[in-house]
Tab-separated table of C-alpha atoms and ligand atoms in Angstrom:
chain	number	residue	atom	x	y	z
A	361	UNK	CA	-3.821	-22.404	-3.952
A	362	UNK	CA	-4.346	-22.206	-0.223
A	363	UNK	CA	-0.677	-21.323	0.236
A	364	UNK	CA	-0.915	-18.579	-2.320
A	365	UNK	CA	-4.220	-17.156	-1.102
A	366	UNK	CA	-2.972	-16.729	2.461
A	367	UNK	CA	-0.159	-14.179	2.001
A	368	UNK	CA	-2.088	-12.416	-0.760
A	369	UNK	CA	-5.277	-12.018	1.219
A	370	UNK	CA	-3.233	-10.875	4.243
A	371	UNK	CA	-1.548	-8.318	2.009
A	372	UNK	CA	-4.934	-7.240	0.679
A	373	UNK	CA	-6.333	-6.764	4.200
A	374	UNK	CA	-3.290	-4.717	5.273
A	375	UNK	CA	-3.465	-2.665	2.081
A	376	UNK	CA	-7.189	-2.004	2.435
A	377	UNK	CA	-6.925	-1.135	6.147
A	378	UNK	CA	-4.058	1.287	5.570
A	379	UNK	CA	-5.951	2.873	2.665
A	380	UNK	CA	-9.111	3.294	4.750
A	381	UNK	CA	-7.148	4.777	7.695
A	382	UNK	CA	-5.337	7.120	5.320
A	383	UNK	CA	-8.555	8.286	3.653
A	384	UNK	CA	-10.191	8.860	7.057
A	385	UNK	CA	-7.128	10.777	8.249
A	386	UNK	CA	-7.084	12.999	5.166
A	387	UNK	CA	-10.876	13.481	5.349
A	388	UNK	CA	-10.507	14.538	8.966
A	389	UNK	CA	-7.667	16.910	8.048
A	390	UNK	CA	-9.771	18.518	5.263
A	391	UNK	CA	-12.706	18.908	7.676
A	392	UNK	CA	-10.361	20.574	10.166
A	393	UNK	CA	-9.109	22.980	7.500
A	394	UNK	CA	-12.690	23.880	6.480
A	395	UNK	CA	-13.687	24.474	10.108
A	396	UNK	CA	-10.566	26.545	10.731
A	397	UNK	CA	-11.179	28.747	7.684
A	398	UNK	CA	-14.847	29.131	8.763
A	399	UNK	CA	-13.701	30.326	12.181
A	400	UNK	CA	-11.246	32.742	10.603
A	401	UNK	CA	-14.031	34.183	8.445
A	402	UNK	CA	-16.233	34.613	11.508
A	403	UNK	CA	-13.499	36.410	13.479
A	404	UNK	CA	-12.701	38.707	10.552
A	405	UNK	CA	-16.407	39.537	10.021
A	406	UNK	CA	-16.709	40.343	13.706
A	407	UNK	CA	-13.675	42.668	13.432
A	408	UNK	CA	-15.321	44.436	10.488
A	409	UNK	CA	-18.533	44.827	12.464
A	410	UNK	CA	-16.575	46.183	15.445
A	411	UNK	CA	-15.100	48.770	13.045
A	412	UNK	CA	-18.643	49.739	11.994
A	413	UNK	CA	-19.633	50.209	15.679
A	414	UNK	CA	-16.540	52.401	16.239
A	415	UNK	CA	-17.458	54.504	13.207
A	416	UNK	CA	-20.937	54.983	14.693
A	417	UNK	CA	-19.386	55.966	18.048
A	418	UNK	CA	-16.995	58.407	16.390
A	419	UNK	CA	-19.853	60.078	14.494
A	420	UNK	CA	-22.088	60.212	17.565
A	421	UNK	CA	-19.269	61.704	19.598
A	422	UNK	CA	-18.665	64.397	16.968
A	423	UNK	CA	-22.370	65.313	16.988
A	424	UNK	CA	-22.635	65.392	20.789
A	425	UNK	CA	-19.435	67.375	21.168
A	426	UNK	CA	-20.704	69.931	18.655
A	427	UNK	CA	-24.021	70.232	20.481
A	428	UNK	CA	-22.348	70.628	23.870
A	429	UNK	CA	-20.005	73.259	22.599
A	430	UNK	CA	-23.115	75.683	22.548
A	431	UNK	CA	-22.156	78.754	24.725
A	432	UNK	CA	-23.572	78.996	28.283
A	433	UNK	CA	-26.786	81.269	28.279
A	434	UNK	CA	-25.680	82.939	31.595
A	435	UNK	CA	-22.573	84.324	29.903
A	436	UNK	CA	-24.540	85.803	26.999
A	437	UNK	CA	-23.367	89.207	25.833
A	438	UNK	CA	-26.777	90.111	24.379
A	439	UNK	CA	-25.776	89.303	20.928
A	440	UNK	CA	-27.560	86.439	19.073
A	441	UNK	CA	-24.664	85.703	16.707
A	442	UNK	CA	-22.669	82.650	17.461
A	443	UNK	CA	-25.314	81.065	19.703
A	444	UNK	CA	-26.025	78.091	17.450
A	445	UNK	CA	-23.097	75.781	16.894
A	446	UNK	CA	-22.546	74.791	13.275
A	447	UNK	CA	-23.459	71.069	12.899
A	448	UNK	CA	-21.220	69.156	10.409
A	449	UNK	CA	-22.981	68.345	7.148
A	450	UNK	CA	-23.701	64.720	6.133
A	451	UNK	CA	-21.049	64.988	3.406
A	452	UNK	CA	-18.430	66.023	5.983
A	453	UNK	CA	-19.438	63.227	8.321
A	454	UNK	CA	-19.340	60.722	5.453
A	455	UNK	CA	-15.861	61.956	4.575
A	456	UNK	CA	-14.655	61.648	8.184
A	457	UNK	CA	-16.108	58.123	8.573
A	458	UNK	CA	-14.714	56.843	5.322
A	459	UNK	CA	-11.245	58.216	6.027
A	460	UNK	CA	-11.113	56.551	9.434
A	461	UNK	CA	-13.051	53.365	8.543
A	462	UNK	CA	-12.708	52.555	4.826
A	463	UNK	CA	-14.749	49.332	5.175
A	464	UNK	CA	-17.849	51.289	6.336
A	465	UNK	CA	-20.302	53.090	4.085
A	466	UNK	CA	-23.274	55.462	4.702
A	467	UNK	CA	-26.523	54.346	3.070
A	468	UNK	CA	-30.091	55.760	3.166
A	469	UNK	CA	-31.632	52.376	4.130
A	470	UNK	CA	-30.180	49.486	6.187
A	471	UNK	CA	-28.544	46.789	4.019
A	472	UNK	CA	-28.222	44.271	6.873
A	473	UNK	CA	-30.586	43.777	9.819
A	474	UNK	CA	-27.982	44.943	12.347
A	475	UNK	CA	-26.916	48.134	10.451
A	476	UNK	CA	-27.009	51.013	13.012
A	477	UNK	CA	-28.702	54.360	12.210
A	478	UNK	CA	-26.821	57.593	12.856
A	479	UNK	CA	-27.911	59.595	15.934
A	480	UNK	CA	-29.828	62.189	13.915
A	481	UNK	CA	-31.376	59.479	11.676
A	482	UNK	CA	-29.631	60.950	8.633
A	483	UNK	CA	-28.297	57.612	7.290
A	484	UNK	CA	-27.382	54.044	8.165
A	485	UNK	CA	-23.903	52.583	8.577
A	486	UNK	CA	-23.288	49.426	6.615
A	487	UNK	CA	-20.232	47.308	5.727
A	488	UNK	CA	-18.966	47.665	2.168
A	489	UNK	CA	-19.574	44.409	0.198
A	490	UNK	CA	-15.956	44.393	-1.115
A	491	UNK	CA	-14.052	43.354	2.056
A	492	UNK	CA	-16.800	40.868	2.992
A	493	UNK	CA	-16.596	39.251	-0.436
A	494	UNK	CA	-12.819	39.183	-0.218
A	495	UNK	CA	-13.033	37.316	3.081
A	496	UNK	CA	-15.551	34.887	1.635
A	497	UNK	CA	-13.268	34.304	-1.400
A	498	UNK	CA	-10.280	33.768	0.866
A	499	UNK	CA	-12.242	31.150	2.723
A	500	UNK	CA	-13.173	29.262	-0.434
A	501	UNK	CA	-9.582	29.423	-1.625
A	502	UNK	CA	-8.451	27.902	1.652
A	503	UNK	CA	-11.089	25.156	1.385
A	504	UNK	CA	-10.193	24.475	-2.246
A	505	UNK	CA	-6.467	24.338	-1.445
A	506	UNK	CA	-7.029	22.000	1.490
A	507	UNK	CA	-9.209	19.693	-0.648
A	508	UNK	CA	-6.805	19.539	-3.595
A	509	UNK	CA	-3.793	19.051	-1.315
A	510	UNK	CA	-5.672	16.297	0.521
A	511	UNK	CA	-6.760	14.624	-2.713
A	512	UNK	CA	-3.211	14.796	-4.059
A	513	UNK	CA	-1.842	13.332	-0.829
A	514	UNK	CA	-4.351	10.461	-0.956
A	515	UNK	CA	-3.606	9.852	-4.629
A	516	UNK	CA	0.185	9.898	-4.135
A	517	UNK	CA	0.121	7.587	-1.138
A	518	UNK	CA	-2.413	5.196	-2.710
A	519	UNK	CA	-0.382	5.119	-5.907
A	520	UNK	CA	2.696	4.206	-3.862
A	521	UNK	CA	0.730	1.527	-2.067
A	522	UNK	CA	-0.565	0.053	-5.323
A	523	UNK	CA	2.995	-0.173	-6.685
A	524	UNK	CA	4.186	-1.732	-3.455
A	525	UNK	CA	1.250	-4.138	-3.416
A	526	UNK	CA	1.891	-5.219	-6.990
A	527	UNK	CA	5.578	-5.716	-6.301
A	528	UNK	CA	4.823	-7.797	-3.223
A	529	UNK	CA	2.204	-9.832	-5.107
A	530	UNK	CA	4.696	-10.512	-7.882
A	531	UNK	CA	7.300	-11.622	-5.379
A	532	UNK	CA	4.866	-13.888	-3.559
A	533	UNK	CA	3.774	-15.290	-6.912
A	534	UNK	CA	7.355	-15.888	-8.053
A	535	UNK	CA	8.263	-17.589	-4.765
A	536	UNK	CA	5.280	-19.876	-5.079
A	537	UNK	CA	6.082	-20.666	-8.702
A	538	UNK	CA	9.689	-21.397	-7.735
A	539	UNK	CA	8.510	-23.769	-5.023
A	540	UNK	CA	6.200	-25.516	-7.476
A	541	UNK	CA	9.057	-25.629	-9.972
A	542	UNK	CA	11.381	-27.409	-7.523
A	543	UNK	CA	8.828	-30.102	-6.806
A	544	UNK	CA	7.946	-30.395	-10.505
A	545	UNK	CA	11.611	-30.773	-11.540
A	546	UNK	CA	12.230	-33.329	-8.809
A	547	UNK	CA	9.239	-35.279	-10.037
A	548	UNK	CA	10.263	-34.907	-13.687
A	549	UNK	CA	13.768	-36.215	-12.939
A	550	UNK	CA	12.709	-39.003	-10.629
A	551	UNK	CA	10.025	-40.526	-12.851
A	552	UNK	CA	12.171	-41.429	-15.915
A	553	UNK	CA	15.105	-42.435	-13.682
A	554	UNK	CA	12.883	-44.821	-11.699
A	555	UNK	CA	11.410	-46.183	-14.897
A	556	UNK	CA	14.895	-46.688	-16.445
A	557	UNK	CA	15.997	-48.545	-13.336
A	558	UNK	CA	13.026	-50.924	-13.585
A	559	UNK	CA	13.643	-51.589	-17.284
A	560	UNK	CA	17.381	-52.137	-16.767
A	561	UNK	CA	16.705	-54.628	-13.971
A	562	UNK	CA	14.141	-56.392	-16.138
A	563	UNK	CA	16.552	-56.618	-19.066
A	564	UNK	CA	19.382	-57.989	-16.913
A	565	UNK	CA	17.478	-60.345	-14.657
A	566	UNK	CA	14.811	-61.868	-16.900
A	567	UNK	CA	14.741	-64.005	-19.959
A	568	UNK	CA	12.823	-62.018	-22.550
A	569	UNK	CA	11.738	-62.612	-26.097
A	570	UNK	CA	13.293	-60.413	-28.767
A	571	UNK	CA	9.990	-58.620	-29.297
A	572	UNK	CA	9.703	-57.762	-25.563
A	573	UNK	CA	13.306	-56.553	-25.497
A	574	UNK	CA	12.607	-54.243	-28.418
A	575	UNK	CA	9.511	-52.851	-26.747
A	576	UNK	CA	11.525	-52.142	-23.557
A	577	UNK	CA	14.280	-50.491	-25.601
A	578	UNK	CA	11.662	-48.216	-27.158
A	579	UNK	CA	10.304	-47.264	-23.722
A	580	UNK	CA	13.831	-46.648	-22.370
A	581	UNK	CA	14.556	-44.417	-25.324
A	582	UNK	CA	11.441	-42.358	-24.530
A	583	UNK	CA	12.554	-41.975	-20.894
A	584	UNK	CA	16.007	-40.877	-22.019
A	585	UNK	CA	14.474	-38.389	-24.451
A	586	UNK	CA	12.316	-37.008	-21.661
A	587	UNK	CA	15.389	-36.577	-19.445
A	588	UNK	CA	17.380	-35.109	-22.303
A	589	UNK	CA	14.629	-32.601	-23.120
A	590	UNK	CA	14.295	-31.550	-19.480
A	591	UNK	CA	18.035	-31.113	-18.942
A	592	UNK	CA	18.317	-29.281	-22.288
A	593	UNK	CA	15.517	-26.886	-21.305
A	594	UNK	CA	17.063	-26.300	-17.864
A	595	UNK	CA	20.447	-25.545	-19.390
A	596	UNK	CA	18.967	-23.211	-22.009
A	597	UNK	CA	16.978	-21.333	-19.355
A	598	UNK	CA	20.097	-20.995	-17.189
A	599	UNK	CA	21.989	-19.676	-20.226
A	600	UNK	CA	19.183	-17.275	-21.151
A	601	UNK	CA	19.145	-15.896	-17.613
A	602	UNK	CA	22.901	-15.463	-17.417
A	603	UNK	CA	22.962	-13.887	-20.884
A	604	UNK	CA	25.102	-16.672	-22.337
A	605	UNK	CA	22.472	-18.136	-24.642
A	606	UNK	CA	24.272	-17.239	-27.861
A	607	UNK	CA	22.464	-17.882	-31.115
A	608	UNK	CA	24.163	-18.395	-34.469
A	609	UNK	CA	21.819	-16.875	-36.993
A	610	UNK	CA	22.094	-18.079	-40.571
A	611	UNK	CA	19.666	-17.804	-43.493
A	612	UNK	CA	16.988	-20.472	-43.123
A	613	UNK	CA	14.198	-21.398	-45.483
A	614	UNK	CA	11.366	-22.171	-43.127
A	615	UNK	CA	9.101	-24.540	-45.094
A	616	UNK	CA	11.432	-27.572	-45.485
A	617	UNK	CA	12.964	-27.013	-42.053
A	618	UNK	CA	9.530	-26.831	-40.388
A	619	UNK	CA	8.396	-30.010	-42.140
A	620	UNK	CA	11.440	-31.832	-40.741
A	621	UNK	CA	10.884	-30.565	-37.177
A	622	UNK	CA	7.172	-31.493	-37.268
A	623	UNK	CA	7.873	-34.962	-38.612
A	624	UNK	CA	10.538	-35.501	-35.945
A	625	UNK	CA	8.107	-34.497	-33.177
A	626	UNK	CA	5.317	-36.595	-34.659
A	627	UNK	CA	7.639	-39.585	-34.596
A	628	UNK	CA	8.802	-38.892	-31.039
A	629	UNK	CA	5.330	-38.426	-29.577
A	630	UNK	CA	3.952	-41.454	-31.432
A	631	UNK	CA	2.988	-41.277	-35.101
A	632	UNK	CA	-0.378	-39.556	-35.522
A	633	UNK	CA	-0.682	-38.749	-31.803
A	634	UNK	CA	-0.670	-34.998	-32.482
A	635	UNK	CA	-3.241	-35.216	-35.302
A	636	UNK	CA	-0.861	-32.860	-37.077
A	637	UNK	CA	-1.785	-30.769	-40.107
A	638	UNK	CA	0.870	-28.636	-41.726
A	639	UNK	CA	-0.256	-25.660	-43.823
A	640	UNK	CA	2.657	-24.006	-45.537
A	641	UNK	CA	2.583	-21.012	-47.859
A	642	UNK	CA	3.870	-21.862	-51.384
A	643	UNK	CA	6.095	-18.702	-51.317
A	644	UNK	CA	9.667	-19.323	-50.213
A	645	UNK	CA	9.930	-17.754	-46.747
A	646	UNK	CA	13.393	-17.043	-45.383
A	647	UNK	CA	14.518	-15.791	-41.980
A	648	UNK	CA	17.798	-15.375	-40.134
A	649	UNK	CA	17.634	-18.070	-37.507
A	650	UNK	CA	19.467	-20.479	-35.290
A	651	UNK	CA	17.795	-23.632	-36.614
A	652	UNK	CA	18.522	-25.647	-33.452
A	653	UNK	CA	17.136	-22.981	-31.072
A	654	UNK	CA	14.113	-22.330	-33.310
A	655	UNK	CA	13.604	-26.091	-33.433
A	656	UNK	CA	13.432	-26.080	-29.598
A	657	UNK	CA	10.693	-23.431	-29.887
A	658	UNK	CA	8.519	-25.511	-32.231
A	659	UNK	CA	9.210	-28.693	-30.258
A	660	UNK	CA	8.124	-27.031	-27.002
A	661	UNK	CA	4.913	-25.721	-28.607
A	662	UNK	CA	4.103	-29.097	-30.152
A	663	UNK	CA	4.936	-30.872	-26.904
A	664	UNK	CA	2.453	-28.565	-25.125
A	665	UNK	CA	-0.166	-29.159	-27.831
A	666	UNK	CA	0.268	-32.840	-27.064
A	667	UNK	CA	0.307	-32.510	-23.253
A	668	UNK	CA	-2.603	-30.096	-22.897
A	669	UNK	CA	-5.082	-31.785	-25.233
A	670	UNK	CA	-7.027	-35.003	-24.940
A	671	UNK	CA	-7.253	-37.611	-27.672
A	672	UNK	CA	-8.096	-37.440	-30.521
A	673	UNK	CA	-5.830	-34.387	-30.864
A	674	UNK	CA	-6.008	-31.912	-33.699
A	675	UNK	CA	-2.908	-29.770	-34.038
A	676	UNK	CA	-2.308	-27.335	-36.869
A	677	UNK	CA	0.968	-25.680	-37.787
A	678	UNK	CA	0.731	-22.875	-40.337
A	679	UNK	CA	3.476	-20.884	-42.003
A	680	UNK	CA	2.699	-17.725	-43.930
A	681	UNK	CA	4.157	-14.363	-44.864
A	682	UNK	CA	2.758	-11.102	-43.467
A	683	UNK	CA	4.355	-8.058	-45.089
A	684	UNK	CA	7.947	-7.871	-43.860
A	685	UNK	CA	7.324	-10.663	-41.362
A	686	UNK	CA	6.785	-14.364	-41.279
A	687	UNK	CA	3.997	-15.865	-39.169
A	688	UNK	CA	4.306	-19.292	-37.623
A	689	UNK	CA	1.210	-20.500	-35.761
A	690	UNK	CA	0.891	-23.642	-33.662
A	691	UNK	CA	-2.724	-24.199	-32.651
A	692	UNK	CA	-4.536	-27.007	-30.901
A	693	UNK	CA	-8.053	-27.871	-29.817
A	694	UNK	CA	-7.040	-28.787	-26.281
A	695	UNK	CA	-7.611	-27.401	-22.764
A	696	UNK	CA	-7.331	-23.768	-23.851
A	697	UNK	CA	-6.362	-20.872	-21.607
A	698	UNK	CA	-8.401	-18.369	-19.620
A	699	UNK	CA	-8.019	-14.632	-20.320
A	700	UNK	CA	-6.463	-14.283	-16.837
A	701	UNK	CA	-3.712	-16.835	-17.598
A	702	UNK	CA	-2.915	-15.759	-21.167
A	703	UNK	CA	-0.489	-12.946	-20.276
A	704	UNK	CA	1.251	-15.099	-17.660
A	705	UNK	CA	2.026	-18.257	-19.605
A	706	UNK	CA	5.408	-16.895	-20.719
A	707	UNK	CA	6.481	-16.123	-17.136
A	708	UNK	CA	9.211	-18.259	-15.645
A	709	UNK	CA	7.858	-21.278	-13.677
A	710	UNK	CA	4.234	-20.400	-14.457
A	711	UNK	CA	1.847	-23.338	-14.655
A	712	UNK	CA	-1.927	-23.053	-14.829
A	713	UNK	CA	-3.793	-24.159	-11.709
A	714	UNK	CA	-2.500	-25.769	-8.558
A	715	UNK	CA	0.336	-28.303	-8.432
A	716	UNK	CA	-2.000	-30.812	-6.788
A	717	UNK	CA	-4.566	-30.516	-9.559
A	718	UNK	CA	-2.070	-30.626	-12.423
A	719	UNK	CA	-2.104	-34.034	-13.982
A	720	UNK	CA	0.390	-33.185	-16.717
A	721	UNK	CA	4.151	-33.310	-16.244
A	722	UNK	CA	5.980	-30.019	-16.725
A	723	UNK	CA	8.198	-27.379	-15.142
A	724	UNK	CA	6.753	-24.085	-16.370
A	725	UNK	CA	9.938	-23.271	-18.287
A	726	UNK	CA	9.028	-24.274	-21.858
A	727	UNK	CA	7.144	-21.129	-22.879
A	728	UNK	CA	9.605	-18.888	-21.019
A	729	UNK	CA	12.335	-20.400	-23.166
A	730	UNK	CA	10.164	-20.073	-26.303
A	731	UNK	CA	9.796	-16.357	-25.676
A	732	UNK	CA	13.497	-15.853	-24.868
A	733	UNK	CA	14.565	-17.559	-28.105
A	734	UNK	CA	11.998	-15.799	-30.312
A	735	UNK	CA	12.866	-12.384	-28.874
A	736	UNK	CA	16.561	-13.084	-29.514
A	737	UNK	CA	15.594	-13.631	-33.155
A	738	UNK	CA	14.135	-10.119	-33.220
A	739	UNK	CA	10.613	-11.561	-33.185
A	740	UNK	CA	7.637	-11.830	-30.930
A	741	UNK	CA	5.354	-14.585	-29.653
A	742	UNK	CA	1.732	-14.324	-28.506
A	743	UNK	CA	-0.698	-16.750	-26.958
A	744	UNK	CA	-4.394	-16.643	-27.734
A	745	UNK	CA	-7.381	-18.740	-26.795
A	746	UNK	CA	-11.145	-18.433	-26.983
A	747	UNK	CA	-11.227	-19.698	-23.387
A	748	UNK	CA	-10.883	-22.828	-21.300
A	749	UNK	CA	-11.953	-25.863	-23.326
A	750	UNK	CA	-11.627	-24.088	-26.687
A	751	UNK	CA	-7.989	-24.754	-27.592
A	752	UNK	CA	-5.073	-22.344	-27.858
A	753	UNK	CA	-2.853	-20.835	-30.494
A	754	UNK	CA	0.718	-19.584	-30.262
A	755	UNK	CA	1.708	-17.102	-32.959
A	756	UNK	CA	5.362	-16.421	-33.672
A	757	UNK	CA	6.277	-13.381	-35.748
A	758	UNK	CA	9.799	-13.272	-37.189
A	759	UNK	CA	11.423	-10.663	-39.437
A	760	UNK	CA	11.575	-11.940	-43.015
A	761	UNK	CA	14.721	-11.801	-45.132
A	762	UNK	CA	15.431	-12.189	-48.832
A	763	UNK	CA	16.706	-15.536	-50.067
A	764	UNK	CA	20.535	-15.576	-50.040
A	765	UNK	CA	22.345	-14.939	-53.333
A	766	UNK	CA	23.228	-18.135	-55.220
A	767	UNK	CA	26.906	-19.165	-55.434
B	922	ADP	P1	5.106	-26.766	-18.783
B	922	ADP	O1	4.352	-27.291	-19.950
B	922	ADP	O2	6.411	-27.445	-18.576
B	922	ADP	O3	4.281	-26.698	-17.557
B	922	ADP	P2	5.247	-24.286	-20.261
B	922	ADP	O4	6.050	-23.061	-19.967
B	922	ADP	O5	5.472	-24.946	-21.556
B	922	ADP	O6	5.508	-25.249	-19.042
B	922	ADP	O7	3.733	-23.870	-20.160
B	922	ADP	C1	3.304	-23.085	-19.064
B	922	ADP	C2	1.849	-23.389	-18.764
B	922	ADP	O8	1.037	-22.877	-19.794
B	922	ADP	C3	1.553	-24.879	-18.719
B	922	ADP	O9	1.770	-25.411	-17.443
B	922	ADP	C4	0.097	-24.930	-19.112
B	922	ADP	O10	-0.698	-24.740	-17.962
B	922	ADP	C5	-0.065	-23.737	-20.032
B	922	ADP	N1	-0.031	-24.133	-21.447
B	922	ADP	C6	1.043	-24.129	-22.270
B	922	ADP	N2	0.715	-24.534	-23.495
B	922	ADP	C7	-0.599	-24.818	-23.476
B	922	ADP	C8	-1.550	-25.292	-24.454
B	922	ADP	N3	-1.183	-25.552	-25.710
B	922	ADP	N4	-2.827	-25.442	-24.054
B	922	ADP	C9	-3.209	-25.157	-22.801
B	922	ADP	N5	-2.374	-24.709	-21.838
B	922	ADP	C10	-1.071	-24.533	-22.157
């Protein structure tokens, strides 16, 4: 576990640090955008206010010019006509201001504290609410755009990181499983070979009673079976991976075939060792199957039920129909599986726990092969367990077929 935790926790730290830096960077960028749009709004408002001051100046200048255009009293001709200059009316002044400065409006009372009053006190100059609102809207649009762009950027990059992280985790996991597999296979090959060597030496070098010889023959046979099973599994996995695991599907009635496979396994593992109970539906259930490959499936599941349960074992094999399918369930009351491990048990080389803590021999290939074979039959296999210590069940679903025509 220590080996596995190291690269994964390093990955996690790198992933978290990069994510935090990225979020800070994007947060900073959004803040910058908000500040920038605030400054833009301020500058534009100031420009509008400058326009209002210019309008005031223009109006004042018009008034003053009109007043100063009064004729000089020393050059009077004695006539009173034409002495008083005609002051522009408020409507004319309003017209002139609005033509030159469309953002400015004349109002009877100030709308803002800094609204200037015209020279003759006739009205106040204020900014129209339209352009101000437009500026405010523009600012919020800019802020909204910056926030959504930032959020999208964070989401896209984090999504990429999560994919990358998962890929890396899978690779680290696979490498570790492969390493465990190599040591497990070495161990699995060495143990029966060493045992066979001891028994052969004993048989050749010692005088033994017939009964002892028979017992040793039985043990040697078990070692050979163990080797045979391992090599068979390795070859099948290699074939499955290279795509050359070819199955020859023929109509198979499951009940009698299953009884034979179960009895064979019961005999191999030691009569009664599995505590086997076979529950078979009375209906004839037929499938298209490669009986040898499907036999490997049941044997692997029963072998696991034996390996991962303590004595006295209780193993149940049930066969039943389910609509257009056939259900084959191998369940035990052994170690069970945690929810975390359930989806991984069919992965290549997967074994629960750490190699050091695993007391049971195995390579992590059996269930991978089970799945490969079942899927090639057009079926599906699922593992279920109520948790560690509560046993497990493996359910195989195969497409059902009609019994073949007689003759
Ligand atoms: P192996 O048994 O050679 O290790 P398998 O592919 O058959 O490989 O099983 C993968 C892992 O799934 C096993 O190492 C074991 O931890 C777990 N497992 C399989 N079958 C059972 C079971 N019936 N009960 C509990 N755990 C199981």
